[in-house]
CSV table of C-alpha atoms in Angstrom, one decimal:
chain,number,residue,atom,x,y,z
R,994,UNK,CA,-18.9,-15.8,16.9
R,995,UNK,CA,-18.8,-14.2,13.5
R,996,UNK,CA,-16.3,-15.8,11.2
R,997,UNK,CA,-14.7,-15.0,7.9
R,998,UNK,CA,-16.7,-15.6,4.7
R,999,UNK,CA,-14.8,-17.8,2.2
R,1000,UNK,CA,-15.5,-16.5,-1.4
R,1001,UNK,CA,-14.7,-18.6,-4.4
R,1002,UNK,CA,-14.6,-16.6,-7.6
R,1003,UNK,CA,-15.4,-18.4,-10.8
R,1004,UNK,CA,-14.5,-21.9,-9.4
R,1005,UNK,CA,-14.4,-24.5,-12.2
R,1006,UNK,CA,-14.7,-28.0,-10.7
R,1007,UNK,CA,-17.6,-29.0,-8.4
R,1008,UNK,CA,-15.1,-31.4,-6.9
R,1009,UNK,CA,-12.9,-28.5,-5.7
R,1010,UNK,CA,-16.0,-26.6,-4.3
R,1011,UNK,CA,-16.9,-29.7,-2.3
R,1012,UNK,CA,-13.4,-30.3,-1.1
R,1013,UNK,CA,-13.1,-26.7,0.0
R,1014,UNK,CA,-16.4,-26.9,1.8
R,1015,UNK,CA,-15.3,-30.1,3.6
R,1016,UNK,CA,-12.0,-28.6,4.8
R,1017,UNK,CA,-13.7,-25.4,5.8
R,1018,UNK,CA,-16.0,-27.3,8.1
R,1019,UNK,CA,-13.1,-29.4,9.4
R,1020,UNK,CA,-11.6,-26.1,10.6
R,1021,UNK,CA,-14.8,-24.5,11.9
R,1022,UNK,CA,-15.7,-22.2,9.0
R,1023,UNK,CA,-19.2,-22.4,7.5
R,1024,UNK,CA,-19.8,-19.3,5.4
R,1025,UNK,CA,-19.2,-20.1,1.7
R,1026,UNK,CA,-20.0,-17.7,-1.2
R,1027,UNK,CA,-19.7,-18.7,-4.8
R,1028,UNK,CA,-19.3,-16.3,-7.7
R,1029,UNK,CA,-20.5,-17.8,-11.1
R,1030,UNK,CA,-19.3,-21.4,-10.7
R,1031,UNK,CA,-18.4,-22.6,-14.3
R,1032,UNK,CA,-20.4,-25.8,-14.1
R,1033,UNK,CA,-23.5,-24.3,-12.5
R,1034,UNK,CA,-25.1,-24.5,-9.1
R,1035,UNK,CA,-26.1,-26.7,-7.3
R,1036,UNK,CA,-23.5,-29.2,-8.4
R,1037,UNK,CA,-23.7,-33.0,-7.7
R,1038,UNK,CA,-19.9,-33.4,-7.6
R,1039,UNK,CA,-19.6,-30.7,-4.9
R,1040,UNK,CA,-22.1,-32.6,-2.8
R,1041,UNK,CA,-20.2,-35.9,-3.2
R,1042,UNK,CA,-16.8,-34.4,-2.4
R,1043,UNK,CA,-17.9,-32.4,0.6
R,1044,UNK,CA,-18.4,-35.6,2.5
R,1045,UNK,CA,-19.5,-34.7,6.1
R,1046,UNK,CA,-19.2,-31.0,5.2
R,1047,UNK,CA,-22.4,-31.1,3.2
R,1048,UNK,CA,-24.0,-28.4,5.4
R,1049,UNK,CA,-21.5,-25.9,4.0
R,1050,UNK,CA,-22.3,-26.8,0.4
R,1051,UNK,CA,-26.1,-26.6,1.2
R,1052,UNK,CA,-25.8,-23.2,2.7
R,1053,UNK,CA,-23.4,-21.7,0.1
R,1054,UNK,CA,-24.7,-18.5,-1.4
R,1055,UNK,CA,-24.5,-17.9,-5.1
R,1056,UNK,CA,-23.6,-14.5,-6.6
R,1057,UNK,CA,-23.5,-13.4,-10.3
R,1058,UNK,CA,-20.5,-11.1,-9.9
R,1059,UNK,CA,-17.8,-10.0,-7.5
R,1060,UNK,CA,-19.5,-6.7,-6.5
R,1061,UNK,CA,-22.6,-8.5,-5.4
R,1062,UNK,CA,-20.6,-11.0,-3.4
R,1063,UNK,CA,-18.7,-8.5,-1.4
R,1064,UNK,CA,-21.0,-5.5,-1.2
R,1065,UNK,CA,-22.1,-6.2,2.4
R,1066,UNK,CA,-18.6,-6.9,3.7
R,1067,UNK,CA,-16.4,-4.4,5.5
R,1068,UNK,CA,-13.0,-5.9,4.6
R,1069,UNK,CA,-11.9,-8.3,1.9
R,1070,UNK,CA,-8.6,-10.2,1.6
R,1071,UNK,CA,-7.5,-11.4,-1.8
R,1072,UNK,CA,-5.4,-14.6,-1.8
R,1073,UNK,CA,-2.6,-14.5,-4.4
R,1074,UNK,CA,1.1,-15.2,-4.7
R,1075,UNK,CA,1.5,-12.3,-7.1
R,1076,UNK,CA,1.4,-9.8,-4.4
R,1077,UNK,CA,4.2,-7.5,-5.5
R,1078,UNK,CA,2.3,-5.9,-8.3
R,1079,UNK,CA,-0.3,-4.4,-6.1
R,1080,UNK,CA,0.2,-1.6,-3.6
R,1081,UNK,CA,-1.7,-3.4,-0.9
R,1082,UNK,CA,-0.6,-4.7,2.5
R,1083,UNK,CA,0.5,-8.4,2.2
R,1084,UNK,CA,-0.1,-10.8,5.1
R,1085,UNK,CA,1.0,-14.4,5.6
R,1086,UNK,CA,-2.0,-16.7,6.3
R,1087,UNK,CA,-1.4,-16.6,10.0
R,1088,UNK,CA,-1.0,-12.8,10.1
R,1089,UNK,CA,-4.1,-12.4,7.9
R,1090,UNK,CA,-6.2,-14.6,10.0
R,1091,UNK,CA,-5.2,-12.8,13.2
R,1092,UNK,CA,-5.9,-9.4,11.6
R,1093,UNK,CA,-9.3,-10.8,10.4
R,1094,UNK,CA,-10.2,-11.8,13.9
R,1095,UNK,CA,-9.3,-8.2,15.2
R,1096,UNK,CA,-11.6,-6.8,12.5
R,1097,UNK,CA,-14.4,-9.2,13.4
R,1098,UNK,CA,-14.0,-8.4,17.1
R,1099,UNK,CA,-14.5,-4.7,16.3
R,1100,UNK,CA,-17.7,-5.4,14.5
R,1101,UNK,CA,-16.5,-5.8,10.9
R,1102,UNK,CA,-17.5,-8.5,8.5
R,1103,UNK,CA,-14.6,-10.1,6.6
R,1104,UNK,CA,-14.3,-12.0,3.3
R,1105,UNK,CA,-11.4,-14.0,2.0
R,1106,UNK,CA,-11.4,-14.3,-1.8
R,1107,UNK,CA,-10.0,-17.2,-3.8
R,1108,UNK,CA,-9.6,-17.2,-7.6
R,1109,UNK,CA,-10.4,-19.9,-10.2
R,1110,UNK,CA,-8.3,-23.0,-10.6
R,1111,UNK,CA,-7.1,-21.8,-14.0
R,1112,UNK,CA,-5.2,-18.7,-13.0
R,1113,UNK,CA,-6.2,-17.6,-9.6
R,1114,UNK,CA,-7.6,-14.1,-9.0
R,1115,UNK,CA,-7.6,-11.6,-11.8
R,1116,UNK,CA,-6.1,-8.1,-11.5
R,1117,UNK,CA,-9.5,-6.4,-11.2
R,1118,UNK,CA,-10.6,-8.8,-8.5
R,1119,UNK,CA,-7.5,-8.1,-6.4
R,1120,UNK,CA,-8.0,-4.4,-6.9
R,1121,UNK,CA,-11.4,-4.7,-5.3
R,1122,UNK,CA,-9.9,-6.1,-2.1
R,1123,UNK,CA,-8.4,-4.3,0.9
R,1124,UNK,CA,-5.4,-6.4,1.5
R,1125,UNK,CA,-3.6,-9.6,0.3
R,1126,UNK,CA,-3.0,-13.0,1.9
R,1127,UNK,CA,0.0,-14.8,0.3
R,1128,UNK,CA,0.7,-18.4,1.2
R,1129,UNK,CA,4.4,-19.1,1.5
R,1130,UNK,CA,5.3,-21.6,-1.1
R,1131,UNK,CA,8.1,-23.3,-3.0
R,1132,UNK,CA,9.5,-20.8,-5.5
R,1133,UNK,CA,9.8,-23.6,-8.1
R,1134,UNK,CA,6.2,-24.7,-7.9
R,1135,UNK,CA,3.7,-22.0,-6.8
R,1136,UNK,CA,0.5,-23.3,-8.2
R,1137,UNK,CA,-1.6,-24.5,-5.2
R,1138,UNK,CA,-4.8,-26.5,-5.7
R,1139,UNK,CA,-7.9,-24.3,-4.9
R,1140,UNK,CA,-9.1,-26.5,-2.0
R,1141,UNK,CA,-5.6,-26.7,-0.5
R,1142,UNK,CA,-5.3,-22.9,-0.5
R,1143,UNK,CA,-8.7,-22.8,1.3
R,1144,UNK,CA,-7.3,-25.6,3.6
R,1145,UNK,CA,-4.3,-23.5,4.7
R,1146,UNK,CA,-6.2,-20.4,5.4
R,1147,UNK,CA,-9.0,-22.3,7.3
R,1148,UNK,CA,-6.4,-24.3,9.2
R,1149,UNK,CA,-4.8,-21.0,10.4
R,1150,UNK,CA,-8.2,-19.8,11.5
R,1151,UNK,CA,-8.9,-22.9,13.6
R,1152,UNK,CA,-5.4,-23.1,14.9
R,1153,UNK,CA,-5.2,-19.5,16.0
R,1154,UNK,CA,-8.8,-18.7,16.9
R,1155,UNK,CA,-10.9,-21.7,17.6
R,1156,UNK,CA,-8.6,-24.5,18.7
R,1157,UNK,CA,-8.6,-23.6,22.4
R,1158,UNK,CA,-11.1,-26.3,23.2
R,1159,UNK,CA,-9.2,-28.8,21.1
R,1160,UNK,CA,-6.0,-28.0,23.0
R,1161,UNK,CA,-7.6,-28.2,26.4
R,1162,UNK,CA,-9.0,-31.6,25.7
R,1163,UNK,CA,-5.6,-32.7,24.6
R,1164,UNK,CA,-4.0,-31.2,27.7
R,1165,UNK,CA,-6.4,-33.0,30.0
R,1166,UNK,CA,-5.2,-36.3,28.5
R,1167,UNK,CA,-1.6,-35.1,28.3
R,1168,UNK,CA,0.8,-37.9,28.4
R,1169,UNK,CA,2.0,-38.4,32.0
R,1170,UNK,CA,5.2,-40.1,32.5
R,1171,UNK,CA,5.7,-42.3,35.5
R,1172,UNK,CA,7.7,-41.2,38.5
R,1173,UNK,CA,11.3,-42.3,39.0
R,1174,UNK,CA,10.2,-44.5,41.9
R,1175,UNK,CA,8.0,-46.6,39.7
R,1176,UNK,CA,10.9,-47.0,37.2
R,1177,UNK,CA,13.1,-48.0,40.1
R,1178,UNK,CA,10.6,-50.6,41.2
R,1179,UNK,CA,10.6,-52.1,37.7
R,1180,UNK,CA,14.4,-52.0,37.3
R,1181,UNK,CA,14.8,-53.7,40.7
R,1182,UNK,CA,12.4,-56.5,39.8
R,1183,UNK,CA,14.0,-56.9,36.4
R,1184,UNK,CA,17.5,-57.1,37.9
R,1185,UNK,CA,16.3,-59.6,40.5
R,1186,UNK,CA,15.0,-61.9,37.9
R,1187,UNK,CA,18.0,-61.5,35.6
R,1188,UNK,CA,20.1,-62.4,38.7
R,1189,UNK,CA,18.2,-65.6,39.0
R,1190,UNK,CA,18.8,-66.4,35.3
R,1191,UNK,CA,22.5,-65.9,35.6
R,1192,UNK,CA,22.6,-62.7,33.6
R,1193,UNK,CA,25.2,-60.9,35.7
R,1194,UNK,CA,28.3,-62.8,34.7
R,1195,UNK,CA,31.3,-62.8,34.8
R,1196,UNK,CA,31.8,-60.9,38.0
R,1197,UNK,CA,34.0,-58.1,36.6
R,1198,UNK,CA,31.2,-57.2,34.3
R,1199,UNK,CA,28.5,-56.9,37.0
R,1200,UNK,CA,28.9,-53.2,37.4
R,1201,UNK,CA,28.8,-52.3,33.7
R,1202,UNK,CA,25.8,-54.7,33.1
R,1203,UNK,CA,23.9,-52.9,35.9
R,1204,UNK,CA,24.9,-49.5,34.5
R,1205,UNK,CA,23.7,-50.5,31.0
R,1206,UNK,CA,20.3,-51.5,32.4
R,1207,UNK,CA,20.0,-48.3,34.4
R,1208,UNK,CA,21.0,-46.1,31.4
R,1209,UNK,CA,18.4,-47.8,29.3
R,1210,UNK,CA,15.4,-47.6,31.5
R,1211,UNK,CA,16.0,-44.3,33.2
R,1212,UNK,CA,16.4,-42.6,29.9
R,1213,UNK,CA,13.1,-43.8,28.5
R,1214,UNK,CA,10.1,-41.6,28.9
R,1215,UNK,CA,7.7,-44.3,30.2
R,1216,UNK,CA,4.0,-43.9,30.8
R,1217,UNK,CA,2.0,-46.1,33.1
R,1218,UNK,CA,0.8,-48.4,30.3
R,1219,UNK,CA,4.4,-48.7,29.0
R,1220,UNK,CA,5.5,-49.8,32.5
R,1221,UNK,CA,2.6,-52.2,32.9
R,1222,UNK,CA,3.6,-53.8,29.6
R,1223,UNK,CA,7.2,-54.0,30.7
R,1224,UNK,CA,6.2,-55.7,34.0
R,1225,UNK,CA,4.1,-58.2,32.0
R,1226,UNK,CA,7.0,-58.9,29.7
R,1227,UNK,CA,9.5,-59.8,32.5
R,1228,UNK,CA,6.9,-61.7,34.4
R,1229,UNK,CA,6.2,-63.8,31.3
R,1230,UNK,CA,9.9,-64.2,30.4
R,1231,UNK,CA,10.8,-65.6,33.8
R,1232,UNK,CA,8.4,-68.5,33.5
R,1233,UNK,CA,10.1,-71.8,33.0
R,1234,UNK,CA,8.2,-73.4,30.2
M,551,UNK,CA,18.9,-30.5,3.4
M,552,UNK,CA,17.3,-33.8,4.5
M,553,UNK,CA,13.5,-33.6,4.7
M,554,UNK,CA,10.8,-35.7,6.2
M,555,UNK,CA,9.4,-38.7,4.2
M,556,UNK,CA,5.7,-38.6,3.6
M,557,UNK,CA,4.3,-42.1,3.9
M,558,UNK,CA,0.8,-43.0,2.7
M,559,UNK,CA,-0.4,-46.3,4.0
M,560,UNK,CA,-3.0,-48.1,1.9
M,561,UNK,CA,-4.2,-45.0,0.0
M,562,UNK,CA,-7.3,-45.8,-2.0
M,563,UNK,CA,-7.7,-43.1,-4.7
M,564,UNK,CA,-5.0,-42.2,-7.2
M,565,UNK,CA,-6.5,-38.7,-7.1
M,566,UNK,CA,-5.6,-38.3,-3.5
M,567,UNK,CA,-2.1,-39.6,-4.1
M,568,UNK,CA,-1.7,-37.1,-6.9
M,569,UNK,CA,-3.1,-34.2,-4.9
M,570,UNK,CA,-0.9,-35.1,-1.9
M,571,UNK,CA,2.2,-35.1,-4.2
M,572,UNK,CA,1.3,-31.8,-5.6
M,573,UNK,CA,0.8,-30.0,-2.3
M,574,UNK,CA,4.0,-31.7,-0.9
M,575,UNK,CA,6.0,-30.1,-3.8
M,576,UNK,CA,4.2,-26.8,-3.2
M,577,UNK,CA,5.7,-26.9,0.3
M,578,UNK,CA,9.1,-28.1,-0.6
M,579,UNK,CA,8.7,-31.8,0.2
M,580,UNK,CA,9.7,-34.5,-2.3
M,581,UNK,CA,10.1,-37.8,-0.6
M,582,UNK,CA,6.9,-39.9,-1.0
M,583,UNK,CA,6.5,-43.5,0.0
M,584,UNK,CA,3.4,-45.6,-0.8
M,585,UNK,CA,2.3,-48.7,1.0
M,586,UNK,CA,0.1,-51.0,-1.1
M,587,UNK,CA,-2.0,-48.4,-2.9
M,588,UNK,CA,-5.4,-50.1,-3.4
M,589,UNK,CA,-5.7,-49.3,-7.1
M,590,UNK,CA,-2.1,-50.3,-8.0
M,591,UNK,CA,0.9,-48.3,-9.0
M,592,UNK,CA,1.7,-46.5,-11.2
M,593,UNK,CA,-1.7,-44.8,-11.3
M,594,UNK,CA,-2.8,-42.5,-14.1
M,595,UNK,CA,-5.1,-40.5,-11.9
M,596,UNK,CA,-2.3,-39.7,-9.6
M,597,UNK,CA,-0.3,-38.3,-12.5
M,598,UNK,CA,-3.2,-36.2,-13.7
M,599,UNK,CA,-4.0,-34.8,-10.2
M,600,UNK,CA,-0.4,-34.1,-9.3
M,601,UNK,CA,-0.3,-31.2,-11.8
M,602,UNK,CA,3.1,-29.6,-11.7
M,603,UNK,CA,4.2,-31.9,-8.9
M,604,UNK,CA,4.6,-34.9,-11.2
M,605,UNK,CA,8.2,-35.3,-10.1
M,606,UNK,CA,7.0,-36.3,-6.7
M,607,UNK,CA,4.7,-38.9,-8.1
M,608,UNK,CA,7.4,-40.2,-10.5
M,609,UNK,CA,9.9,-40.7,-7.7
M,610,UNK,CA,7.4,-42.2,-5.2
M,611,UNK,CA,8.7,-45.5,-3.8
M,612,UNK,CA,6.4,-48.4,-3.5
M,613,UNK,CA,6.4,-50.8,-0.5
M,614,UNK,CA,4.4,-53.9,0.2
M,615,UNK,CA,4.0,-53.4,3.9
M,616,UNK,CA,4.6,-50.9,6.8
M,617,UNK,CA,7.7,-52.6,8.1
M,618,UNK,CA,9.5,-52.3,4.8
M,619,UNK,CA,8.4,-48.7,4.4
M,620,UNK,CA,9.8,-47.6,7.7
M,621,UNK,CA,12.7,-50.0,8.4
M,622,UNK,CA,15.4,-47.5,7.3
M,623,UNK,CA,14.0,-44.5,9.2
M,624,UNK,CA,15.0,-43.4,12.7
M,625,UNK,CA,11.8,-41.8,13.8
M,626,UNK,CA,8.2,-42.1,12.6
M,627,UNK,CA,5.2,-39.9,13.4
M,628,UNK,CA,1.7,-41.2,13.0
M,629,UNK,CA,-1.0,-38.7,12.1
M,630,UNK,CA,-4.3,-39.4,13.8
M,631,UNK,CA,-7.0,-37.5,15.7
M,632,UNK,CA,-7.5,-40.5,18.0
M,633,UNK,CA,-4.4,-39.8,20.0
M,634,UNK,CA,-5.7,-40.5,23.5
M,635,UNK,CA,-5.8,-44.2,23.2
M,636,UNK,CA,-2.0,-44.5,22.7
M,637,UNK,CA,0.6,-43.8,25.3
M,638,UNK,CA,2.7,-41.8,22.9
M,639,UNK,CA,3.7,-38.2,22.9
M,640,UNK,CA,1.2,-36.1,20.9
M,641,UNK,CA,2.4,-33.1,18.9
M,642,UNK,CA,0.4,-30.4,17.0
M,643,UNK,CA,1.6,-30.2,13.3
M,644,UNK,CA,3.8,-27.2,14.1
M,645,UNK,CA,5.4,-28.8,17.2
M,646,UNK,CA,5.8,-32.1,15.3
M,647,UNK,CA,7.5,-30.4,12.3
M,648,UNK,CA,9.8,-28.4,14.6
M,649,UNK,CA,10.8,-31.6,16.4
M,650,UNK,CA,11.2,-33.4,13.1
M,651,UNK,CA,13.7,-30.7,12.1
M,652,UNK,CA,15.6,-31.1,15.3
M,653,UNK,CA,15.8,-34.9,14.7
M,654,UNK,CA,16.9,-34.4,11.1
M,655,UNK,CA,19.6,-31.8,12.2
M,656,UNK,CA,21.1,-34.4,14.5
M,657,UNK,CA,21.4,-36.9,11.7
M,658,UNK,CA,18.1,-38.8,12.0
M,659,UNK,CA,15.8,-39.7,9.1
M,660,UNK,CA,12.1,-39.0,9.8
M,661,UNK,CA,8.8,-40.3,8.3
M,662,UNK,CA,5.3,-39.0,8.7
M,663,UNK,CA,2.7,-41.7,8.3
M,664,UNK,CA,-0.9,-41.1,6.9
M,665,UNK,CA,-3.6,-43.7,6.9
M,666,UNK,CA,-6.1,-44.6,4.3
M,667,UNK,CA,-9.1,-42.5,3.3
M,668,UNK,CA,-11.5,-45.0,4.8
M,669,UNK,CA,-10.6,-44.9,8.4
M,670,UNK,CA,-7.1,-43.4,8.8
M,671,UNK,CA,-4.3,-45.3,10.5
M,672,UNK,CA,-5.0,-48.7,12.2
M,673,UNK,CA,-4.0,-49.4,15.7
M,674,UNK,CA,-1.1,-51.6,14.8
M,675,UNK,CA,0.3,-48.9,12.4
M,676,UNK,CA,0.1,-46.3,15.1
M,677,UNK,CA,1.8,-48.7,17.5
M,678,UNK,CA,4.8,-48.9,15.1
M,679,UNK,CA,5.4,-45.2,15.3
M,680,UNK,CA,7.4,-43.2,17.8
M,681,UNK,CA,5.0,-40.3,18.3
M,682,UNK,CA,1.7,-38.8,17.1
M,683,UNK,CA,0.9,-35.7,15.2
M,684,UNK,CA,-2.7,-34.6,15.7
M,685,UNK,CA,-4.2,-31.8,13.5
M,686,UNK,CA,-6.5,-29.5,15.6
M,687,UNK,CA,-9.9,-29.8,14.1
M,688,UNK,CA,-13.7,-29.1,14.6
M,689,UNK,CA,-15.0,-31.5,17.2
M,690,UNK,CA,-18.2,-31.9,15.2
M,691,UNK,CA,-16.4,-32.9,12.0
M,692,UNK,CA,-13.0,-34.5,12.4
M,693,UNK,CA,-12.6,-36.5,9.2
M,694,UNK,CA,-10.0,-34.6,7.1
M,695,UNK,CA,-9.4,-35.5,3.5
M,696,UNK,CA,-6.1,-37.4,3.0
M,697,UNK,CA,-4.5,-34.8,0.8
M,698,UNK,CA,-5.6,-32.0,3.1
M,699,UNK,CA,-4.0,-33.7,6.1
M,700,UNK,CA,-0.8,-33.9,4.0
M,701,UNK,CA,-1.3,-30.2,3.1
M,702,UNK,CA,-1.4,-29.1,6.7
M,703,UNK,CA,1.7,-30.9,7.7
M,704,UNK,CA,3.6,-29.9,4.6
M,705,UNK,CA,2.5,-26.3,5.0
M,706,UNK,CA,3.9,-26.3,8.6
M,707,UNK,CA,7.2,-27.7,7.2
M,708,UNK,CA,7.5,-24.9,4.6
M,709,UNK,CA,6.3,-22.2,7.0
M,710,UNK,CA,8.6,-23.1,9.8
M,711,UNK,CA,11.6,-24.5,8.1
M,712,UNK,CA,11.9,-23.4,4.5
M,713,UNK,CA,10.0,-20.2,4.0
M,714,UNK,CA,12.9,-17.9,4.9
M,715,UNK,CA,13.7,-17.1,1.3
M,716,UNK,CA,10.0,-16.6,0.6
M,717,UNK,CA,9.8,-14.1,3.5
M,718,UNK,CA,12.9,-12.2,2.5
M,719,UNK,CA,11.6,-11.8,-1.0
M,720,UNK,CA,8.4,-10.5,0.4
M,721,UNK,CA,10.2,-8.1,2.7
M,722,UNK,CA,12.3,-6.6,-0.1
M,723,UNK,CA,9.2,-5.5,-1.7
M,724,UNK,CA,7.5,-4.6,1.6
M,725,UNK,CA,4.8,-2.0,1.2
M,726,UNK,CA,6.3,1.4,1.9
M,727,UNK,CA,3.9,4.1,3.0
M,728,UNK,CA,4.6,7.7,1.9
M,729,UNK,CA,6.0,10.2,4.4
M,730,UNK,CA,3.8,12.7,6.1
M,731,UNK,CA,5.3,15.5,4.0
M,732,UNK,CA,4.1,13.9,0.8
M,733,UNK,CA,0.5,13.6,2.2
M,734,UNK,CA,0.7,17.2,3.3
M,735,UNK,CA,1.7,18.2,-0.2
M,736,UNK,CA,-1.3,16.4,-1.6
M,737,UNK,CA,-3.7,17.8,1.0
M,738,UNK,CA,-2.5,21.3,0.4
M,739,UNK,CA,-3.0,20.9,-3.4
M,740,UNK,CA,-6.4,19.4,-2.9
M,741,UNK,CA,-7.6,22.1,-0.5
M,742,UNK,CA,-6.3,24.8,-2.9
M,743,UNK,CA,-8.4,23.3,-5.7
M,744,UNK,CA,-11.4,22.8,-3.5
M,745,UNK,CA,-11.0,26.5,-2.5
M,746,UNK,CA,-11.2,27.5,-6.1
M,747,UNK,CA,-14.4,25.4,-6.6
M,748,UNK,CA,-16.1,27.1,-3.6
M,749,UNK,CA,-16.1,24.0,-1.4
M,750,UNK,CA,-15.3,25.9,1.9
M,751,UNK,CA,-18.6,27.5,2.5
M,752,UNK,CA,-20.3,28.8,4.6
M,753,UNK,CA,-17.5,30.5,6.6
M,754,UNK,CA,-18.4,29.1,10.0
M,755,UNK,CA,-17.9,25.6,8.6
M,756,UNK,CA,-14.4,26.2,7.1
M,757,UNK,CA,-12.6,24.9,10.1
M,758,UNK,CA,-14.6,21.6,10.4
M,759,UNK,CA,-14.4,21.1,6.6
M,760,UNK,CA,-10.6,21.4,6.8
M,761,UNK,CA,-10.5,19.1,9.7
M,762,UNK,CA,-12.6,16.5,7.9
M,763,UNK,CA,-10.2,16.5,5.0
M,764,UNK,CA,-7.1,16.2,7.3
M,765,UNK,CA,-8.7,13.4,9.3
M,766,UNK,CA,-9.5,11.5,6.2
M,767,UNK,CA,-6.1,11.7,4.4
M,768,UNK,CA,-3.8,11.6,7.4
M,769,UNK,CA,-5.4,8.4,8.6
M,770,UNK,CA,-5.1,6.5,5.4
M,771,UNK,CA,-2.0,4.4,4.9
M,772,UNK,CA,-1.0,5.6,1.5
M,773,UNK,CA,1.7,4.2,-0.8
M,774,UNK,CA,3.4,6.1,-3.6
M,775,UNK,CA,1.1,4.6,-6.3
M,776,UNK,CA,-1.9,5.5,-4.1
M,777,UNK,CA,-0.8,9.1,-3.9
M,778,UNK,CA,0.0,9.3,-7.5
M,779,UNK,CA,-3.5,8.1,-8.3
M,780,UNK,CA,-5.0,10.7,-5.9
M,781,UNK,CA,-3.0,13.5,-7.5
M,782,UNK,CA,-4.2,12.3,-10.9
M,783,UNK,CA,-7.8,12.3,-9.7
M,784,UNK,CA,-7.8,15.9,-8.4
M,785,UNK,CA,-5.9,17.1,-11.4
M,786,UNK,CA,-8.5,15.6,-13.6
M,787,UNK,CA,-11.5,16.8,-11.5
M,788,UNK,CA,-10.4,20.4,-11.6
M,789,UNK,CA,-10.6,20.6,-15.3
M,790,UNK,CA,-13.4,22.7,-16.6
M,791,UNK,CA,-15.0,20.6,-19.3
């Protein structure tokens, strides 16, 4: 499957490039392009911070300017919070990713452009793009760390496009709660043992004491391991030591 | 509005605490709890990396152990990818955040627990929680940086719970495309000028040349500024210099 290209324009810190590469790979993205990284390329700090995502750093492609970096792409998103100044369509990360997938499915190559840590994308960079992705953010504090911005967009990619396998695996192991009959078996045994210990006393409280126990255990969502643990507990508690 | 408490258990690097605080504040979360940070507290690197989110670092509450950190909370989520071993309900970040909001709305306090950079949450920490949040992730590379995990969960909070104002502000300035009549006006003027320049030639091509122009401009999604620019271009091009 073709995937979006993440393009970092004039990134400053190798640490941020490495962290971006790592989170890209966490979320299934591997195509990284770098435009004139301030501290040169390759960069040791990028390798260190990429952790297990080193393959993304190793395969990153270096460009000297924006035009070279996007020439071969059909559609480029700019990521910026200052979307109102530009007469371009503005997408949320989720909308943008879904639209990117549509474009890719119809044979287009797609880039997503992120600006430098200092001030994000410049006007002329945004003008070179087809549309804008804007991350919804606290009006009082809009400045998102570069690798976190890459994280949000990459997360939406994996969540919306690639996570099917992840979901299926989770569903296979979906938590199964025990059937009512198994809870009844437990409650019966518990009550029987409480009976032996003199729990149900005085007589006019028997009904409410029973109801309390029923209310408790029938309202719990219990799994098989939960129930096994409960059986173990009452078995152990009844021992006269 | 009450909001979830982000709880970092045994975080190692001050940098990660600062980066987590910053992205929390980007996404409207301000309650940070720290359990035994390895390098002590306060931590200069946390302050540096928090950037404009320093208020979150300054108000972070320090605890010596997990029990103290969650005692006053009604419901605690663990974040882990190793969800299958535990008989607890597993949520995606979006589902978990929506459930957290329900809990908060009915008067409960909610914590979301993140493990250390080295190996995430330990078994006993997960056992102390009510449910699990699992971030969908590339099966080949599951290890997410601590602050990026906080970023994904905080992003889902802002996106699903708080972003209404953000959305409304965006909608007010929603991109408005010009009406067909305005495009027609432009196309008419363009054709008139092309006519003067001898563009429509030879005669048997007039129809297809016209059709090409119509196809081009009527398929574009043009805004007012776009159209203004186009008028400017043809006005300028027609000048005999």
